Each structure stands twice: as C-alpha cells, then as structure tokens.
Amino acid sequence: MSARSSPTRTPTRSRRQESFVEYEERPGDTTQDSEFHSSQDGRRGVRRAVNVQRKQSRAPNELDLLGSWTPLEENAEEAAEAEAESSGEKRKRYETSDDPMRAWRRLAPMFLDEILRHEGPGDNTEKCACCQERFEEESRRFRCKSCGVFTQCLGCEWKGNFWMRIGLASLGVVYQLGHGGYPCPHAAPAERSMVVLDFPHIHEIRFRYCACNLSDHANNLQQLLRNGWYPASTVDPATCATFATLDVFRLLNVVGDLTAHDFMRTMELTTDASGVSEAPDRHKTLRLVSRQFAFLLRLKRAGRAHDAGGLEGTARGECAVRCWACPQEGINLPEGWREVAPEFQFLFMLILAMDANFRLRNRLRPNARDDPPLGPGWGYVVEGTGYKRMIVNHVPEKDVSTCIAFAALAQKETRLTTGLRASGVGAVICARHELLRPQGLGDLQKGERYINMDYILLASLMGVTILYLAIAYDIACQWRVNFQSRCAKFPAEMRLDFDSTKVVYGLPVWHATAHERSCQVENSLTYQTGVGRTDGEGTERVWSDFNGASTAMKEMNWGAREDAFEDKVDRHNFEKNVRQGTTLPRKLVIAIDERDRQLAAFDEVDHTLDPELRAEWEGMIEAWKADRTKRNPYQWEDAKGTSGEAAIRLALAKEELEEAANGRSAVHKSSASAFMVLGLQLEEHQDRIRREVKGRPLLTTEHNERVTDMRRTFYVKLKRFRRLQAMYMPGAVEQLRDAEEGRDSDLPPPLAEDITLCLPSGLVSPAAGDCVDGLAEKEGRLREGQLHDGIKTLRSKLHAKRHLINYREEHLVGQRGGTRAATLIERVTVIDPVLGQG
C-alpha cells in the first residue's frame, strides 16, 4: 500500500509543523511505518520510522513438505477404516461446536462491556499513534474506525489521492493486538491466521496477541473486541467481523430485509468479482455473530451495561423502546392527572390496537436443535414459559356471533396449521403512534384465538398505570363480550383492574365497514368519544413493514426468529419516536382545521332547529351516554336492514312456510308473496321500457331491437303472472275483462309498457272475494320496502355526487377532465324509478 501527499500551505515558525505519514509499498519495509514532514523553514524534508515492530527470529520451514511422505500399501486405507469402525469409538462432542450460543451466553456480559468500551476513548489517550506527540488539553483528536482503534491528532490526518489495494497477508504484515496501533514489547510468539469480515471485503490476515502486562491483562477475546473485531467463537476464534460490518448488515437486514446469505454473497463478489480465488465461506458465521451483536446493541441502548444487577437482572420488556408520547406516569403526565374533569379524561387515555398476521408463520422442523432466544421476554415478544403454559391449559370456548360471520372467529380453532410451529403472530400497538408495546408480540398456534390475543394484550399492559383505556380490534364487537370474565383466569399480576380503569372498545374505521350497520354505529372508532382522528388501522401499516421478512422468518429456528423480531421492532419503534417531532405537529394542524370546519357545519344546522326538538335530542343523547343499553340516538331505525325489500321478502316467505306447516293456508306451486313480487318486477320492467323510449321519437335499428327484446321478455313473464292472478285475484280477472270489452276494437292493442297489471292497489272497487286474504297487506309491505331501498339509494347517490364534485374541484382541470366529471355526475343524478313512483 502506498500513499503520498505534499504540503498545501507554507508552514510558519508560529505554527506547529505539518506531518505527513507515508506507507511504503516495498515488501521489505512492512514491519514499520514511515513519517515524513517538512522542516520549520520549509526547505527540507525529514523522514523517520514509527511503529517499528521488533524482528524475531523464526524457525525455517522445511522446503520439501512432502519429503517425508511414504505411500501406503494397497488396500491399507480400507483396513484402517474397518479398524476404526470396529473399535466403536465415537467422535468427541464439544459444546463450542454443538451449541455455540450456549457457550457464548456465559460470556455475554464481558462482550457487552467491551462493546460499550468503544463508546469512550479507551486506553489510547496519551499520544498520537502516528506522530508520537503527546496530546495537550486543547488538542483535537479523532479516530478512524476503518484504520483501527488508536487515536490520532488533527495534524496527522492524511490528505492523499488514492489507495492501491493489496492483501496484507501476502505482504507479510502481522497485525499486533492489544496496544491500539503501537508495537508490543512482549508480543505472543505465535502468529495466527484470521479471516476478518470488513465490509465490503473479506480479508485473510496474520496477527499476534499481546502477551505483556500493558494491555490491562485482557484475554484474547477482549483484545479482539477492543480492536473492534467481533469473534465468531469463544474458544480460539479464527473468524472475526468488524463492528462497522455488523452495523451495516444490521441496518440492511432490519430496513431492507437483506438476509445473511445475500450479504455474504455480496462481500464475496466484492472481494473477487470473477470468482477465480475462492473466498472463505462464512455464511453461518455471519448469522451467528450478527444475532449476538444485535442483541448486545439492544442491551447497550437499554442501559443494561450500567446496571449493577447485570444481564440476569433484566426485567420483562425492559429492553423495549417505549412510545414517547403515550401516557406514562412519572414521565409525561402532570401532577393531579387522576383528578381531571371527565371532559378532559381523554387527554390521558391510552389507545391500543390489536391484530393478527398469518403471513409471519414459522415452519416446524423435526430436526431443529434447541435454540432459545437470547433475551426471552426482555423486549417485545412475550416470555414463552408462562405463555405456553397458559395456552396448553386453555379449554376452547364456543362463541355465537351477534354480528356477521367473521373468518377470524370461524377459523380460530380450525385453521390449517399442518407442518407449522406457529401459524402467525398477534400484536398490540399504540394506535395513535403505531409503536409496538413491550411484551406486545406473540406466536399463534392455530387461528386468532381469544386466549392468545388476551395474553398478549394483558402482558403489554403489565407495569402500566392507566385509568382510561381504548382498545381497537377488528372483531371487538364479539371479543369484548366475555373479556372481563376471561381476565379473571389469568395470573394476578396480569389482570386488568376494571374497577379503576375505564375501558372503551372500538372497531378500526376501515374494518368497521364489514360489520352490520348497527354494529358500526355502536362500536366504530369514528363515533367513540376521546379517540379523535385515530383510525385504529395502524396494525396494517406495521404489518406492511414486517411482511418483507416473512419468507426468511418462516425458515428460522424459533430462537433466531424471536431475536429477528426483536431487532426489527426495535428499529421500527425508534424511527417512529424520532419522527413524532414532525408527524405530531402536522396532525395537530389538520385536527384543528377539521375541528373548525365541523363546528361551523354544526352551528349552521343547530341554528335551524326548533328549541324543543333540540332539547329532546340532547336528552336522548345524555340518556344513551349514561346507559348504553338504551336506543342509540345516532342510529336510524332501519340500520339493521330489516325494512328493505329483500328482508321483507324473506320475512314473508318464512311466514308462509310456517302457515303451510300448520295447515292454515293452501299450498300452491307459487306462493302469494311470490305472486306479488312478480307483479312488482313487471311494474319495474315497464318503467325500464318507458325510460328507453322516452324522448326518442325516432329509434335507431340497434335501439329498436333492444326495446323489442325487452317487450318480448315482458310478455313471457306477463303470461305466467296472469295465470297466478286468476288464482289469487279473481276480482282482477273480471275487471280486466270489462276493460278489454270497453276498449275500441279499431285501436291497436296496448304496448307492453301500457298494459294494466291490476295489482290489489289497482282495483277500481275492491270487494270481498276479489283477493285472497292478506294479499293487499303483503303488497303494502313490499312497496314500503321498495321505498326504504329507494331512500337509501338516493342517499348513496347524493354522497357520491358530493364526492365527485369535490374531486373535480380539487384535482381536475381543463375541458377533458371537466367533461368526464360531468358525465359521471350526470349518471349518479338519475333518480331511481321506484323512488320516483313514491
């Protein structure tokens, strides 16, 4: 390696001389560095050797390494193998190779201390490693992490133009540990080989440990760690990865979901893109050390290295990054917050959201070794022992849904999980800021069972003092029913105190649209007091961040998978916290503007109300708030859809079936209600024909053909209707016969759209015996259902028209966009024919 530079300014006597370090390219000088600096008058250069390594004699190697080789006799190898098999001796087992994680856990505190050591100046604080000058109090110091851990002064900063890459081992360079760039007065005699992963290259180097008493009696592992090299083994390591490399891989892994295999493959190709020289295979090594390194960083950020209790004193969830904005007593809550007036209690409400993700499943491996997580329960994943004990002792409960049929409920005990150790994960987040809660993540064994979600929720609330709690869940309307009684079955330290905590349940805004209308009005977060603009859909946005790693996590052992979750969630939570300084002010501005708009709209309507009506409505609202079992004033009567035409048809069919079963009515091939439905369909058919020919004095050939087909279809249905009409409406037959006899025979027969159907409401002088009993009542109920459907359609069209107008005003410009918008608005403005009849 060679690097040269020249002075960029003329030095003066009042300034300290400029120094320039020159690394020679001559192989013979690889045991020292050369320093070059100009004299004070700038007329001559001075070069001297620094970091000189003391040469030691080495035993000469035998030139002919195969000189003592003697070939075996024929069949001697087979005889040796047979003798070894017959002896029955088994290969020795070593913990460091069979279970390296178990051997490493005992040394984890020492590893953590050494990693924390790099945050300070270390032992190299007296003089510059390049120019050997002692630091003064006002001296500026810096450290190049790519060069080593030794400290340099500003005057020795290199400003060259290029580096020529060449392998250190091929030059005979021996790296000395233990002195931060200085020579060791008593280095270990043995030279060792080491593969160092230093992104973006893989290096094979020679090095020596320090054997003197000047390195603070550090053992071999500590010497490597203090040099910024993370050893892959705790016993005689032959591979290390630099801290910078592990930092880069961790970021690529948690942000870009890059696997260890892809990262190592990239380093191999960067080291030798041609692939001619085979790089050392360290894929498994990187997976091992990167998992340990990420775990130690989480401990360091949580302050565990400074705790007198050590790592074993870590409490559940202590290593998790908590939400900075969620209410935490003693941190961000004012004094007297417990006695705040009821109208301001929402300011201290903790809003959580729950959901399950079945993409983050994990395969069951029959030959997988026992590989527990490094910090069980210390972060975001629930502690496994108590969780599994609770799941095993759980007795399935049968639930009866009072809302629509949910797949989450139907498959919670029957979901196909063949070959899976975990079918997915459940999570609890803070709904306002979308950070995962400590102890807020857990595996699901089958479907989205209540026992799993209950445990994860209660574990995430352990150690938290809350008086006001809101929970958003996409099946909250069913999950909340027996939640209080289910909580009583959990350990005492996990139970939620419902006497002192006010709990509000809600449906996420988008998921609420899949529920019945009455359920939406009752449970949607849109209508819950105190949650503001929180939509409860934050879990979906969190899952979108995690789903990219689902393929890799599916194949991991359970311990590695939990550690991967911990690291990914740790990055997610920290980023969310940092960005709150930008997102919260923006949300505040939007909320204030929307509040002003809503108040103005409310005042405009409120001024038009009669004072007595306003007082009546206010009384209904207050009564409903005090007792939720009373009628919801915000819910209109047909919210459950019981007055629509389809619902009335179903009700009439059930009534007729019951009457036929009890023998109270004659059984015909077509029922009376089916006859009335057919009559109403024929009326609607006539309306469609009228709309086709309305305003068209001359029909084109294509249009005329379409009208003809519609009329032909009408006549086919009319023939069947007339047969049923003779059975259910004898009086109508006589009335139609009289009308036909009174018609002028010279006139053409009436068109399909002009034919009189003569339904019960169309009888001129209805008398007893003209219709079967109850037929007129059925017609009235069906027409009422049509009117309700028409009103709903009108409401929908008005909402759609308002949305299209707003979209046109905000986004469309020019004639082309305006014409398209006008066409769409015209389509939704057409009044439904049934509503027009009403």
Coordinates of N, CA and C in Angstrom, one line a residue, residues 612-688:
E612 N -87.4 23.2 21.2 CA -87.9 22.0 21.9 C -87.3 20.7 21.3
L613 N -87.2 20.7 20.0 CA -86.6 19.5 19.3 C -85.2 19.3 19.7
R614 N -84.4 20.4 19.8 CA -83.0 20.3 20.2 C -82.9 19.8 21.7
A615 N -83.8 20.3 22.6 CA -83.8 19.8 23.9 C -84.1 18.3 24.0
E616 N -85.0 17.9 23.2 CA -85.4 16.4 23.1 C -84.2 15.6 22.7
W617 N -83.6 16.0 21.6 CA -82.4 15.3 21.1 C -81.3 15.2 22.2
E618 N -81.0 16.4 22.8 CA -80.0 16.4 23.8 C -80.3 15.4 25.0
G619 N -81.6 15.4 25.4 CA -81.9 14.4 26.4 C -81.7 13.0 26.0
M620 N -82.0 12.7 24.7 CA -81.8 11.3 24.3 C -80.3 11.0 24.3
I621 N -79.5 11.9 23.9 CA -78.1 11.7 23.8 C -77.5 11.4 25.2
E622 N -77.9 12.3 26.2 CA -77.4 12.1 27.6 C -77.9 10.8 28.2
A623 N -79.1 10.5 27.9 CA -79.6 9.2 28.4 C -78.9 8.0 27.8
W624 N -78.5 8.1 26.6 CA -77.8 7.0 25.9 C -76.4 6.9 26.4
K625 N -75.7 8.0 26.7 CA -74.4 8.0 27.2 C -74.3 7.4 28.6
A626 N -75.4 7.7 29.4 CA -75.4 7.1 30.7 C -75.7 5.7 30.8
D627 N -76.5 5.2 29.8 CA -76.9 3.8 29.7 C -76.9 3.4 28.3
R628 N -75.8 2.6 27.9 CA -75.7 2.2 26.5 C -76.7 1.2 26.1
T629 N -77.5 0.6 27.0 CA -78.5 -0.4 26.6 C -79.7 0.3 26.0
K630 N -79.8 1.6 26.2 CA -81.0 2.3 25.6 C -80.7 2.6 24.1
R631 N -81.8 3.0 23.4 CA -81.7 3.2 22.0 C -80.7 4.2 21.6
N632 N -79.8 3.9 20.6 CA -78.8 4.8 20.2 C -79.4 5.9 19.3
P633 N -79.3 7.2 19.8 CA -80.0 8.2 19.0 C -79.3 8.5 17.7
Y634 N -78.1 8.1 17.5 CA -77.4 8.3 16.2 C -77.7 7.2 15.2
Q635 N -78.5 6.2 15.6 CA -78.7 5.1 14.7 C -80.2 5.1 14.2
W636 N -80.4 5.2 12.9 CA -81.7 5.2 12.4 C -82.3 3.8 12.4
E637 N -83.7 3.8 12.4 CA -84.4 2.6 12.7 C -84.1 1.4 11.7
D638 N -83.8 1.7 10.5 CA -83.6 0.7 9.5 C -82.1 0.4 9.4
A639 N -81.3 0.7 10.4 CA -79.9 0.5 10.2 C -79.5 -1.0 10.1
K640 N -80.3 -1.9 10.7 CA -80.0 -3.3 10.6 C -80.5 -3.9 9.2
G641 N -81.2 -3.1 8.4 CA -81.6 -3.5 7.1 C -82.9 -4.4 7.1
T642 N -83.7 -4.3 8.2 CA -84.9 -5.1 8.3 C -86.1 -4.6 7.5
S643 N -86.0 -3.3 7.0 CA -87.2 -2.8 6.3 C -86.9 -2.7 4.8
G644 N -85.8 -3.3 4.3 CA -85.6 -3.3 2.9 C -86.5 -4.3 2.2
E645 N -86.6 -4.2 0.9 CA -87.4 -5.2 0.1 C -87.0 -6.6 0.3
A646 N -85.6 -6.8 0.2 CA -85.1 -8.2 0.3 C -85.5 -8.8 1.7
A647 N -85.3 -8.0 2.8 CA -85.6 -8.5 4.1 C -87.1 -8.8 4.2
I648 N -88.0 -8.0 3.6 CA -89.4 -8.2 3.7 C -89.8 -9.5 2.9
R649 N -89.2 -9.7 1.8 CA -89.4 -10.9 1.0 C -89.1 -12.2 1.9
L650 N -87.9 -12.1 2.6 CA -87.5 -13.2 3.4 C -88.5 -13.4 4.6
A651 N -89.0 -12.3 5.2 CA -89.9 -12.4 6.3 C -91.3 -13.0 5.8
L652 N -91.7 -12.6 4.6 CA -93.0 -13.1 4.1 C -92.9 -14.6 3.7
A653 N -91.7 -15.0 3.2 CA -91.5 -16.4 2.9 C -91.5 -17.3 4.1
K654 N -90.9 -16.8 5.2 CA -90.9 -17.5 6.5 C -92.3 -17.6 7.0
E655 N -93.1 -16.6 7.0 CA -94.5 -16.6 7.5 C -95.3 -17.6 6.7
E656 N -95.2 -17.6 5.4 CA -96.0 -18.6 4.6 C -95.5 -20.0 4.8
L657 N -94.2 -20.2 5.0 CA -93.8 -21.6 5.4 C -94.4 -22.0 6.7
E658 N -94.4 -21.1 7.7 CA -95.0 -21.5 8.9 C -96.5 -21.8 8.8
E659 N -97.2 -21.0 8.0 CA -98.6 -21.2 7.8 C -98.9 -22.5 7.1
A660 N -98.1 -22.8 6.1 CA -98.3 -24.1 5.4 C -98.0 -25.3 6.3
A661 N -97.0 -25.2 7.2 CA -96.7 -26.3 8.1 C -97.8 -26.5 9.1
N662 N -98.5 -25.4 9.5 CA -99.6 -25.5 10.4 C -100.9 -25.8 9.8
G663 N -100.9 -25.9 8.4 CA -102.2 -26.2 7.7 C -103.1 -25.0 7.6
R664 N -102.7 -23.8 7.8 CA -103.5 -22.6 7.8 C -103.7 -22.0 6.4
S665 N -103.0 -22.5 5.4 CA -103.1 -22.0 4.1 C -102.9 -23.1 3.1
A666 N -103.5 -22.9 1.9 CA -103.3 -23.9 0.8 C -101.9 -23.8 0.2
V667 N -101.4 -24.9 -0.1 CA -100.0 -25.0 -0.7 C -100.1 -25.0 -2.2
H668 N -99.6 -23.9 -2.8 CA -99.6 -23.9 -4.3 C -98.1 -23.9 -4.8
K669 N -98.0 -24.1 -6.1 CA -96.6 -24.1 -6.7 C -95.9 -22.8 -6.4
S670 N -96.6 -21.7 -6.5 CA -96.1 -20.4 -6.3 C -96.9 -19.7 -5.2
S671 N -96.2 -19.2 -4.2 CA -96.9 -18.6 -3.0 C -97.5 -17.2 -3.4
A672 N -98.3 -16.7 -2.5 CA -98.9 -15.4 -2.7 C -97.8 -14.3 -2.7
S673 N -96.9 -14.4 -1.8 CA -95.8 -13.4 -1.8 C -95.0 -13.5 -3.1
A674 N -94.7 -14.7 -3.6 CA -94.0 -14.8 -4.9 C -94.8 -14.2 -6.0
F675 N -96.1 -14.3 -6.0 CA -97.0 -13.7 -7.0 C -96.9 -12.1 -6.9
M676 N -96.9 -11.6 -5.7 CA -96.8 -10.1 -5.6 C -95.4 -9.6 -6.0
V677 N -94.4 -10.4 -5.7 CA -93.0 -10.0 -6.1 C -92.9 -10.0 -7.6
L678 N -93.6 -11.0 -8.3 CA -93.6 -11.0 -9.7 C -94.3 -9.8 -10.3
G679 N -95.4 -9.4 -9.7 CA -96.1 -8.2 -10.1 C -95.3 -6.9 -10.0
L680 N -94.6 -6.8 -8.9 CA -93.8 -5.6 -8.7 C -92.6 -5.6 -9.7
Q681 N -92.1 -6.8 -10.0 CA -91.0 -6.9 -11.0 C -91.5 -6.4 -12.4
L682 N -92.7 -6.8 -12.7 CA -93.3 -6.4 -14.0 C -93.5 -4.9 -14.1
E683 N -93.9 -4.3 -13.0 CA -94.0 -2.8 -12.9 C -92.7 -2.2 -13.2
E684 N -91.6 -2.7 -12.6 CA -90.3 -2.2 -12.8 C -89.8 -2.4 -14.2
H685 N -90.2 -3.5 -14.8 CA -89.8 -3.8 -16.2 C -90.5 -2.8 -17.1
Q686 N -91.8 -2.4 -16.9 CA -92.4 -1.4 -17.7 C -91.8 -0.1 -17.5
D687 N -91.3 0.3 -16.3 CA -90.6 1.5 -16.1 C -89.3 1.6 -16.9
R688 N -88.6 0.5 -17.0 CA -87.3 0.5 -17.8 C -87.6 0.7 -19.3

